[in-house]
Coordinates of N, CA and C in Angstrom, one line a residue:
M1 N 191.6 49.1 272.4 CA 190.2 49.1 272.9 C 189.4 48.1 271.7
T2 N 188.7 47.3 272.4 CA 187.9 46.2 271.5 C 186.4 46.6 271.7
I3 N 185.8 46.6 270.6 CA 184.3 47.1 270.6 C 183.6 45.7 270.3
T4 N 182.6 45.2 271.1 CA 181.8 44.1 270.9 C 180.4 44.4 271.1
N5 N 179.5 43.5 270.4 CA 178.1 43.6 270.8 C 177.8 42.8 271.9
P6 N 176.9 43.3 272.6 CA 176.6 42.4 274.0 C 175.7 41.2 273.6
K7 N 175.7 40.3 274.6 CA 174.9 39.0 274.4 C 173.2 39.5 274.7
P8 N 172.4 39.5 273.8 CA 170.9 40.0 274.2 C 170.3 38.9 275.2
T9 N 169.3 39.5 275.8 CA 168.4 38.8 276.6 C 167.0 39.1 276.2
L10 N 166.2 38.1 276.2 CA 164.7 38.1 275.9 C 163.9 37.8 277.1
S11 N 163.2 38.7 277.7 CA 162.5 38.4 278.9 C 161.1 38.1 278.6
N12 N 160.5 39.0 277.8 CA 159.0 38.4 277.4 C 158.4 38.9 276.2
L13 N 157.5 38.4 275.6 CA 156.9 38.7 274.2 C 155.5 39.2 274.6
F14 N 154.9 40.2 274.1 CA 153.7 40.5 274.1 C 153.0 40.9 272.7
P15 N 152.1 40.2 272.4 CA 151.5 39.0 273.0 C 152.3 37.7 272.9
S16 N 152.1 36.7 273.9 CA 152.9 35.5 273.8 C 152.2 34.4 273.1
A17 N 150.9 34.6 272.6 CA 150.3 33.6 271.7 C 149.2 34.4 271.0
A18 N 148.9 33.5 269.9 CA 147.7 33.9 269.0 C 147.1 32.6 268.5
D19 N 145.9 32.9 267.9 CA 145.2 31.9 267.2 C 145.7 31.5 265.9
Q20 N 145.6 30.3 265.5 CA 145.9 29.7 264.3 C 145.2 30.4 263.2
G21 N 145.9 31.0 262.1 CA 145.1 31.9 261.1 C 145.0 33.3 261.4
S22 N 145.7 33.6 262.4 CA 145.5 35.1 262.7 C 146.2 36.0 261.6
P23 N 145.7 37.3 261.5 CA 146.2 38.2 260.6 C 147.7 38.5 261.0
T24 N 148.2 39.3 260.2 CA 149.7 39.7 260.4 C 149.6 40.4 262.0
L25 N 150.6 40.1 262.8 CA 150.7 40.4 264.2 C 151.9 41.3 264.5
T26 N 151.6 42.3 265.2 CA 152.6 43.2 265.8 C 153.0 42.7 267.3
M27 N 154.1 42.5 267.4 CA 154.5 41.9 269.0 C 155.7 42.9 269.4
L28 N 155.5 42.9 270.9 CA 156.5 43.8 271.5 C 157.5 42.8 272.2
L29 N 158.8 43.1 271.9 CA 159.8 42.1 272.6 C 160.3 43.0 273.8
N30 N 160.6 42.4 274.9 CA 161.2 43.1 276.1 C 162.4 42.2 276.3
G31 N 163.5 42.9 276.5 CA 164.8 42.1 277.0 C 165.9 43.1 277.2
D32 N 167.0 42.9 276.8 CA 168.2 43.8 277.1 C 169.3 43.5 276.1
G33 N 170.0 44.5 275.9 CA 171.1 44.4 274.8 C 170.9 44.3 273.5
F34 N 169.8 44.8 272.9 CA 169.5 45.0 271.5 C 170.3 46.1 271.1
V35 N 170.8 45.8 270.0 CA 171.7 46.9 269.3 C 171.3 47.4 267.9
G36 N 171.7 48.6 267.7 CA 171.4 49.2 266.5 C 172.3 50.3 265.9
T37 N 172.1 50.9 264.7 CA 172.8 52.0 264.3 C 172.0 53.1 264.1
I38 N 172.6 54.4 264.3 CA 171.9 55.5 264.3 C 171.9 56.2 262.8
A39 N 170.9 56.3 262.2 CA 170.7 56.9 260.7 C 169.7 57.9 260.8
G40 N 170.5 59.2 260.9 CA 169.6 60.4 260.9 C 168.9 60.5 262.2
A41 N 167.6 60.6 262.2 CA 166.8 60.8 263.6 C 166.4 59.3 263.9
Q42 N 166.6 58.3 263.1 CA 166.2 56.9 263.5 C 167.3 56.0 263.9
I43 N 166.8 55.1 264.5 CA 167.8 53.9 265.1 C 167.3 52.5 264.3
L44 N 168.3 52.0 263.5 CA 168.1 50.9 262.7 C 168.6 49.8 263.4
P45 N 167.8 48.6 263.4 CA 168.2 47.4 264.3 C 169.5 46.8 263.6
T46 N 170.5 46.3 264.5 CA 171.4 45.5 264.0 C 171.2 44.1 264.7
T47 N 170.4 44.0 265.7 CA 169.9 42.7 266.3 C 168.9 42.3 265.2
V48 N 169.1 41.0 264.9 CA 168.3 40.2 264.0 C 167.3 39.4 264.8
V49 N 166.1 39.5 264.4 CA 164.9 38.8 265.0 C 164.3 37.8 264.1
K50 N 164.2 36.4 264.7 CA 163.6 35.4 263.8 C 162.5 34.9 264.5
F51 N 161.4 34.5 263.7 CA 160.3 33.8 264.3 C 160.3 32.5 263.6
N52 N 160.6 31.3 264.4 CA 160.7 30.1 263.8 C 161.7 30.0 262.7
N53 N 162.9 30.5 263.1 CA 164.1 30.7 262.1 C 164.0 31.4 260.9
V54 N 162.8 32.3 260.7 CA 162.6 33.1 259.7 C 162.8 34.5 260.0
P55 N 163.6 35.1 259.4 CA 163.8 36.7 259.7 C 162.6 37.5 259.6
V56 N 162.2 38.4 260.6 CA 161.1 39.0 260.5 C 161.4 40.6 260.7
A57 N 160.5 41.4 260.3 CA 160.8 43.0 260.3 C 160.8 43.4 261.9
A58 N 161.9 44.1 262.2 CA 161.9 44.5 263.6 C 162.4 46.0 263.6
V59 N 161.8 46.9 264.5 CA 162.1 48.1 264.7 C 162.3 48.5 266.2
P60 N 163.4 49.1 266.5 CA 163.7 49.3 267.9 C 162.7 50.3 268.5
N61 N 162.2 50.3 269.8 CA 161.3 51.2 270.5 C 162.2 52.3 270.5
Q62 N 161.8 53.6 270.0 CA 162.6 54.8 270.0 C 163.0 55.4 271.3
L63 N 162.1 55.2 272.3 CA 162.2 55.5 273.6 C 163.1 54.6 274.4
H64 N 163.1 53.3 274.1 CA 164.0 52.3 274.9 C 164.6 51.3 273.8
P65 N 165.4 51.7 273.0 CA 166.0 51.0 271.8 C 167.0 49.9 272.2
M66 N 167.5 49.9 273.7 CA 168.3 48.8 274.0 C 167.5 47.7 274.7
D67 N 166.3 48.0 275.0 CA 165.6 46.8 275.7 C 164.1 46.5 275.1
Q68 N 163.7 47.3 274.1 CA 162.3 47.0 273.5 C 162.4 46.9 271.9
M69 N 161.9 45.9 271.3 CA 161.7 46.0 269.9 C 160.3 45.6 269.5
V70 N 159.8 46.2 268.5 CA 158.5 45.9 267.9 C 158.8 45.1 266.6
I71 N 158.2 43.9 266.4 CA 158.4 43.1 265.2 C 157.0 42.7 264.8
T72 N 157.1 42.4 263.3 CA 155.9 42.1 262.6 C 156.0 40.7 262.2
I73 N 155.0 39.8 262.6 CA 154.9 38.4 262.1 C 153.9 38.4 261.1
P74 N 154.5 38.0 259.8 CA 153.3 37.8 258.6 C 152.4 36.7 259.1
S75 N 151.0 37.0 258.5 CA 150.1 35.9 258.7 C 150.6 34.5 258.2
A76 N 151.3 34.5 257.3 CA 151.8 33.2 256.7 C 152.5 32.4 257.6
L77 N 153.1 32.9 258.5 CA 153.7 32.3 259.8 C 153.0 31.9 260.8
L78 N 151.7 32.2 260.7 CA 150.7 31.9 261.9 C 149.7 31.0 261.2
V79 N 149.9 30.3 260.3 CA 148.9 29.4 259.8 C 148.8 28.0 260.5
G80 N 150.0 27.5 260.9 CA 150.0 26.2 261.6 C 150.1 26.4 263.2
A81 N 149.5 25.6 263.9 CA 149.6 25.6 265.3 C 150.7 24.9 265.9
G82 N 151.2 25.4 267.0 CA 152.3 24.9 267.7 C 153.2 25.9 268.5
V83 N 154.2 25.4 269.2 CA 155.0 26.2 269.9 C 156.3 26.7 269.0
F84 N 156.5 28.0 268.8 CA 157.5 28.4 267.9 C 158.5 29.3 268.7
T85 N 159.7 29.4 268.1 CA 160.8 30.1 268.9 C 160.9 31.3 268.2
V86 N 161.0 32.5 269.1 CA 161.3 33.9 268.7 C 162.8 34.0 269.2
S87 N 163.7 34.4 268.3 CA 165.1 34.7 268.8 C 165.5 36.0 268.3
V88 N 166.4 36.6 269.1 CA 167.2 37.6 268.9 C 168.7 37.3 268.9
E89 N 169.3 38.0 267.9 CA 170.7 37.6 267.7 C 171.6 38.9 267.4
N90 N 172.6 39.3 268.2 CA 173.5 40.2 267.9 C 174.8 39.7 267.3
P91 N 175.0 40.2 266.1 CA 176.1 39.7 265.5 C 177.5 40.0 266.3
A92 N 178.4 39.0 266.0 CA 179.8 39.1 266.6 C 180.5 40.3 265.8
I93 N 181.3 41.0 266.5 CA 182.3 42.1 265.7 C 183.6 41.5 265.8
N94 N 184.2 41.4 264.5 CA 185.5 40.8 264.5 C 185.8 39.4 265.1
G95 N 184.8 38.6 265.2 CA 184.7 37.3 265.8 C 184.4 37.5 267.5
A96 N 184.3 38.5 268.0 CA 184.1 38.7 269.4 C 182.6 39.3 269.7
G97 N 182.1 38.8 270.9 CA 180.9 39.3 271.5 C 179.6 38.7 270.7
G98 N 178.5 39.4 270.9 CA 177.3 39.0 270.3 C 176.6 37.8 271.0
G99 N 175.7 37.1 270.3 CA 175.1 36.0 270.9 C 173.6 35.9 270.7
T100 N 172.9 35.1 271.1 CA 171.5 34.8 270.8 C 170.7 34.5 272.1
A101 N 169.5 35.0 272.1 CA 168.5 34.7 273.2 C 167.3 34.3 272.5
S102 N 166.4 33.4 273.3 CA 165.1 33.1 272.5 C 164.0 32.9 273.7
A103 N 162.8 32.9 273.2 CA 161.7 32.8 273.8 C 160.6 32.1 273.0
T104 N 159.6 31.5 273.7 CA 158.6 30.6 272.9 C 157.3 31.4 272.6
F105 N 156.8 31.2 271.5 CA 155.5 31.8 271.2 C 154.5 30.7 270.8
T106 N 153.2 30.7 271.3 CA 152.3 29.7 270.9 C 151.2 30.2 269.9
V107 N 151.2 29.4 268.9 CA 150.0 29.4 268.0 C 148.9 28.5 268.4
R108 N 148.0 28.9 268.9 CA 146.8 27.9 269.4 C 146.1 27.3 268.2
T109 N 145.7 26.1 268.4 CA 144.9 25.3 267.4 C 143.6 26.1 267.4
L110 N 143.0 26.4 266.2 CA 141.7 26.8 266.0 C 140.7 25.7 266.0
N111 N 139.8 25.4 267.0 CA 138.8 24.3 266.8 C 137.8 24.7 265.8
A112 N 137.2 23.7 265.3 CA 136.2 24.0 264.4 C 135.1 24.9 264.9
I113 N 134.5 25.8 264.0 CA 133.5 26.7 264.6 C 132.3 26.0 264.4
L114 N 131.6 25.8 265.7 CA 130.4 25.0 265.6 C 129.1 26.0 265.7
P115 N 128.2 25.9 264.7 CA 127.1 26.8 264.9 C 126.3 26.7 266.3
T116 N 126.3 27.8 266.8 CA 125.6 27.8 268.2 C 124.3 28.4 268.3
K117 N 124.0 29.5 267.3 CA 122.6 30.0 267.2 C 122.7 30.8 265.9
V118 N 121.3 31.0 265.6 CA 121.0 31.7 264.5 C 120.5 33.0 264.7
V119 N 121.1 34.1 264.2 CA 120.7 35.5 264.7 C 120.0 36.2 263.4
A120 N 119.1 37.2 263.7 CA 118.5 37.9 262.8 C 119.6 39.0 262.1
I121 N 119.6 39.2 260.8 CA 120.4 40.1 260.2 C 119.9 41.4 260.2
P122 N 120.7 42.5 260.6 CA 120.1 43.9 260.5 C 119.7 44.3 259.0
E123 N 118.8 45.2 258.9 CA 118.3 45.6 257.7 C 119.4 46.3 256.7
G124 N 119.5 46.1 255.6 CA 120.5 46.6 254.8 C 121.6 45.7 254.4
Q125 N 121.7 44.6 255.3 CA 122.7 43.7 255.1 C 122.0 42.4 254.4
P126 N 122.8 41.5 253.9 CA 122.3 40.4 253.1 C 121.3 39.5 254.0
D127 N 120.2 39.1 253.6 CA 119.3 38.5 254.6 C 119.4 37.1 254.4
H128 N 120.5 36.5 254.4 CA 120.7 35.1 254.4 C 121.0 34.6 255.8
V129 N 120.7 33.4 256.1 CA 120.9 33.0 257.4 C 122.4 33.0 258.0
A130 N 122.6 33.4 259.1 CA 123.8 33.7 259.7 C 124.1 32.6 261.0
M131 N 125.3 31.9 261.0 CA 125.5 31.2 262.1 C 126.7 31.8 263.0
V132 N 126.4 31.9 264.2 CA 127.4 32.4 265.3 C 128.2 31.4 265.8
G133 N 129.6 31.6 265.7 CA 130.5 30.8 266.5 C 131.1 31.5 267.7
H134 N 130.9 31.1 268.9 CA 131.4 31.8 270.0 C 132.9 31.7 270.1
R135 N 133.5 30.9 269.5 CA 134.9 30.8 269.5 C 135.5 32.1 269.0
L136 N 135.1 32.7 267.9 CA 135.5 33.7 267.2 C 134.8 35.2 267.5
G137 N 133.6 35.0 267.9 CA 132.8 36.0 268.2 C 132.4 36.6 266.8
A138 N 132.3 35.7 265.9 CA 132.0 36.2 264.4 C 130.8 35.7 264.0
V139 N 130.4 36.2 262.9 CA 129.1 35.5 262.1 C 129.6 35.4 260.8
A140 N 129.3 34.2 260.2 CA 129.4 33.9 258.8 C 128.1 34.2 257.9
V141 N 128.3 35.1 257.0 CA 127.2 35.7 256.1 C 127.4 35.0 254.7
S142 N 126.4 34.4 254.1 CA 126.6 34.1 252.7 C 125.7 35.1 251.9
N143 N 126.6 35.8 250.9 CA 125.9 36.4 250.0 C 126.3 36.0 248.6
Q144 N 125.4 35.5 247.8 CA 125.6 34.9 246.5 C 126.7 34.0 246.4
G145 N 126.8 33.1 247.3 CA 127.8 32.0 247.4 C 129.1 32.4 248.0
V146 N 129.3 33.7 248.5 CA 130.5 34.0 249.1 C 130.2 34.2 250.6
V147 N 131.1 33.6 251.4 CA 130.9 33.7 252.7 C 132.0 34.5 253.4
R148 N 131.4 35.5 254.4 CA 132.3 36.4 254.8 C 132.1 36.2 256.3
L149 N 133.2 36.7 257.1 CA 133.0 36.7 258.6 C 133.0 38.2 259.0
L150 N 131.9 38.4 259.8 CA 131.7 39.8 260.4 C 131.9 39.7 261.9
D151 N 132.5 40.8 262.4 CA 133.0 40.9 263.8 C 131.8 41.3 264.6
L152 N 131.2 40.3 265.4 CA 130.0 40.6 266.2 C 130.4 41.7 267.3
S153 N 131.6 41.8 267.8 CA 132.1 42.7 268.7 C 131.6 44.3 268.3
R154 N 131.6 44.4 267.1 CA 131.2 45.8 266.5 C 130.0 46.0 266.0
L155 N 129.2 44.9 266.1 CA 127.9 45.0 265.7 C 126.8 45.5 266.6
N156 N 126.2 46.5 266.3 CA 125.2 47.3 267.3 C 123.9 47.1 266.6
F157 N 123.3 45.8 267.0 CA 121.9 45.6 266.2 C 120.8 45.7 267.3
D158 N 120.0 46.5 267.0 CA 118.8 46.8 267.8 C 117.6 46.2 267.3
H159 N 117.3 44.8 267.6 CA 116.2 43.9 267.2 C 114.8 44.7 267.5
H160 N 114.8 45.5 268.5 CA 113.4 46.2 268.8 C 113.2 47.3 267.8
A161 N 114.1 47.6 266.9 CA 113.8 48.7 265.8 C 112.5 48.2 265.1
R162 N 112.3 46.9 265.0 CA 110.9 46.4 264.2 C 109.8 46.8 265.1
C163 N 110.2 46.6 266.4 CA 108.8 46.9 267.4 C 108.5 48.3 267.3
R164 N 109.4 49.1 266.9 CA 109.0 50.7 267.1 C 108.1 51.0 265.7
R165 N 108.2 50.1 264.8 CA 107.6 50.3 263.6 C 106.1 49.7 263.6
R166 N 106.1 48.8 264.4 CA 104.7 48.1 264.4 C 104.0 48.3 265.9
A167 N 102.8 48.3 265.8 CA 102.0 48.4 267.0 C 102.1 47.3 267.9
R168 N 102.0 46.3 267.5 CA 102.3 44.9 268.2 C 102.5 43.9 267.3
S169 N 103.5 43.0 267.5 CA 104.1 42.1 266.6 C 104.8 41.0 267.1
T170 N 104.9 39.8 266.3 CA 105.7 38.9 266.7 C 106.6 38.6 265.6
H171 N 108.0 38.5 265.9 CA 109.0 38.6 264.8 C 110.3 37.7 265.2
R172 N 111.0 37.2 264.5 CA 112.2 36.4 264.9 C 113.3 37.3 265.2
A173 N 114.0 37.2 266.4 CA 115.1 38.0 266.8 C 115.9 37.1 267.5
G174 N 117.3 37.0 267.0 CA 118.2 36.1 267.8 C 117.8 34.6 267.7
G175 N 117.1 34.1 266.8 CA 116.6 32.8 266.4 C 115.4 32.4 267.2
A176 N 114.8 33.2 268.0 CA 113.7 32.8 268.8 C 112.7 33.8 268.4
A177 N 111.3 33.4 268.5 CA 110.2 34.1 268.5 C 110.3 35.3 269.5
H178 N 110.0 36.6 269.2 CA 110.1 37.6 270.0 C 108.8 38.4 269.9
R179 N 108.0 38.8 270.9 CA 106.8 39.3 271.0 C 107.1 40.8 271.5
C180 N 106.8 41.7 270.6 CA 107.0 43.2 270.9 C 105.7 44.0 271.5
D181 N 105.9 44.8 272.5 CA 104.7 45.4 273.0 C 105.2 46.8 273.2
R182 N 104.3 47.6 273.7 CA 104.7 49.1 273.9 C 105.9 49.3 274.6
R183 N 106.3 48.6 275.6 CA 107.5 49.0 276.5 C 108.7 49.1 275.6
H184 N 108.7 48.4 274.4 CA 110.1 48.4 273.5 C 109.9 49.5 272.6
R185 N 108.8 50.2 272.5 CA 108.9 51.3 271.5 C 109.1 52.6 272.2
R186 N 109.8 53.4 271.4 CA 110.1 54.7 272.2 C 109.3 55.8 271.5

C-alpha cells in the first residue's frame, strides 16, 4: 500500500484583492486536497501556502480542513501594487504524489489622496484643518506636526450640536457656512 498526498486545487480567494499599503490581511482559500496532521484537537497544515513565493501562516478551517484554509498576509507583502501568485503545495511522500495549485491576488494601486473638502472637527478633537479623501473615506488630522488618518465611516459627528447651544447662529460645518435656526434644536 502506497500513501501519497493529493494534488491540491485552488478555486478562489476571499478577498481576491486589496489596496496598496493595506494592513495585515486575513484571507480564506477555497479549494480541495489540502492536507494536514492531527495534533490533539487541532489540525496542523502540511499544505504549504505562499504569497508571491513567500511562505505565509496558514490554518485549516476546522470544519472543512480538506477544502478551506485561512491565511495571514503580512502588511509588508502588500506595500507594492501588482498581481501576485498565491500558491498551495502538498509535499510528495517518498517521491510520489503532491503537487501545486495557484491563483492570483491583486494589490491595487493607491492613487494620491486628493483633498476634496474641508470638514469641521468635533469638539474634544484637535482643532486643526482636516482634509477628506474620498478614496479612503478617511480624514487626515494634524496634531502638533503629527498626521493621523481617522476612519470617517465610524465618525458620528452632529454639526447641529452647536445649533442647540445657540438661539440663532451661523457657523462653519462641512466647509460651508451653515445657518442654524429653531428646527435644528431639540
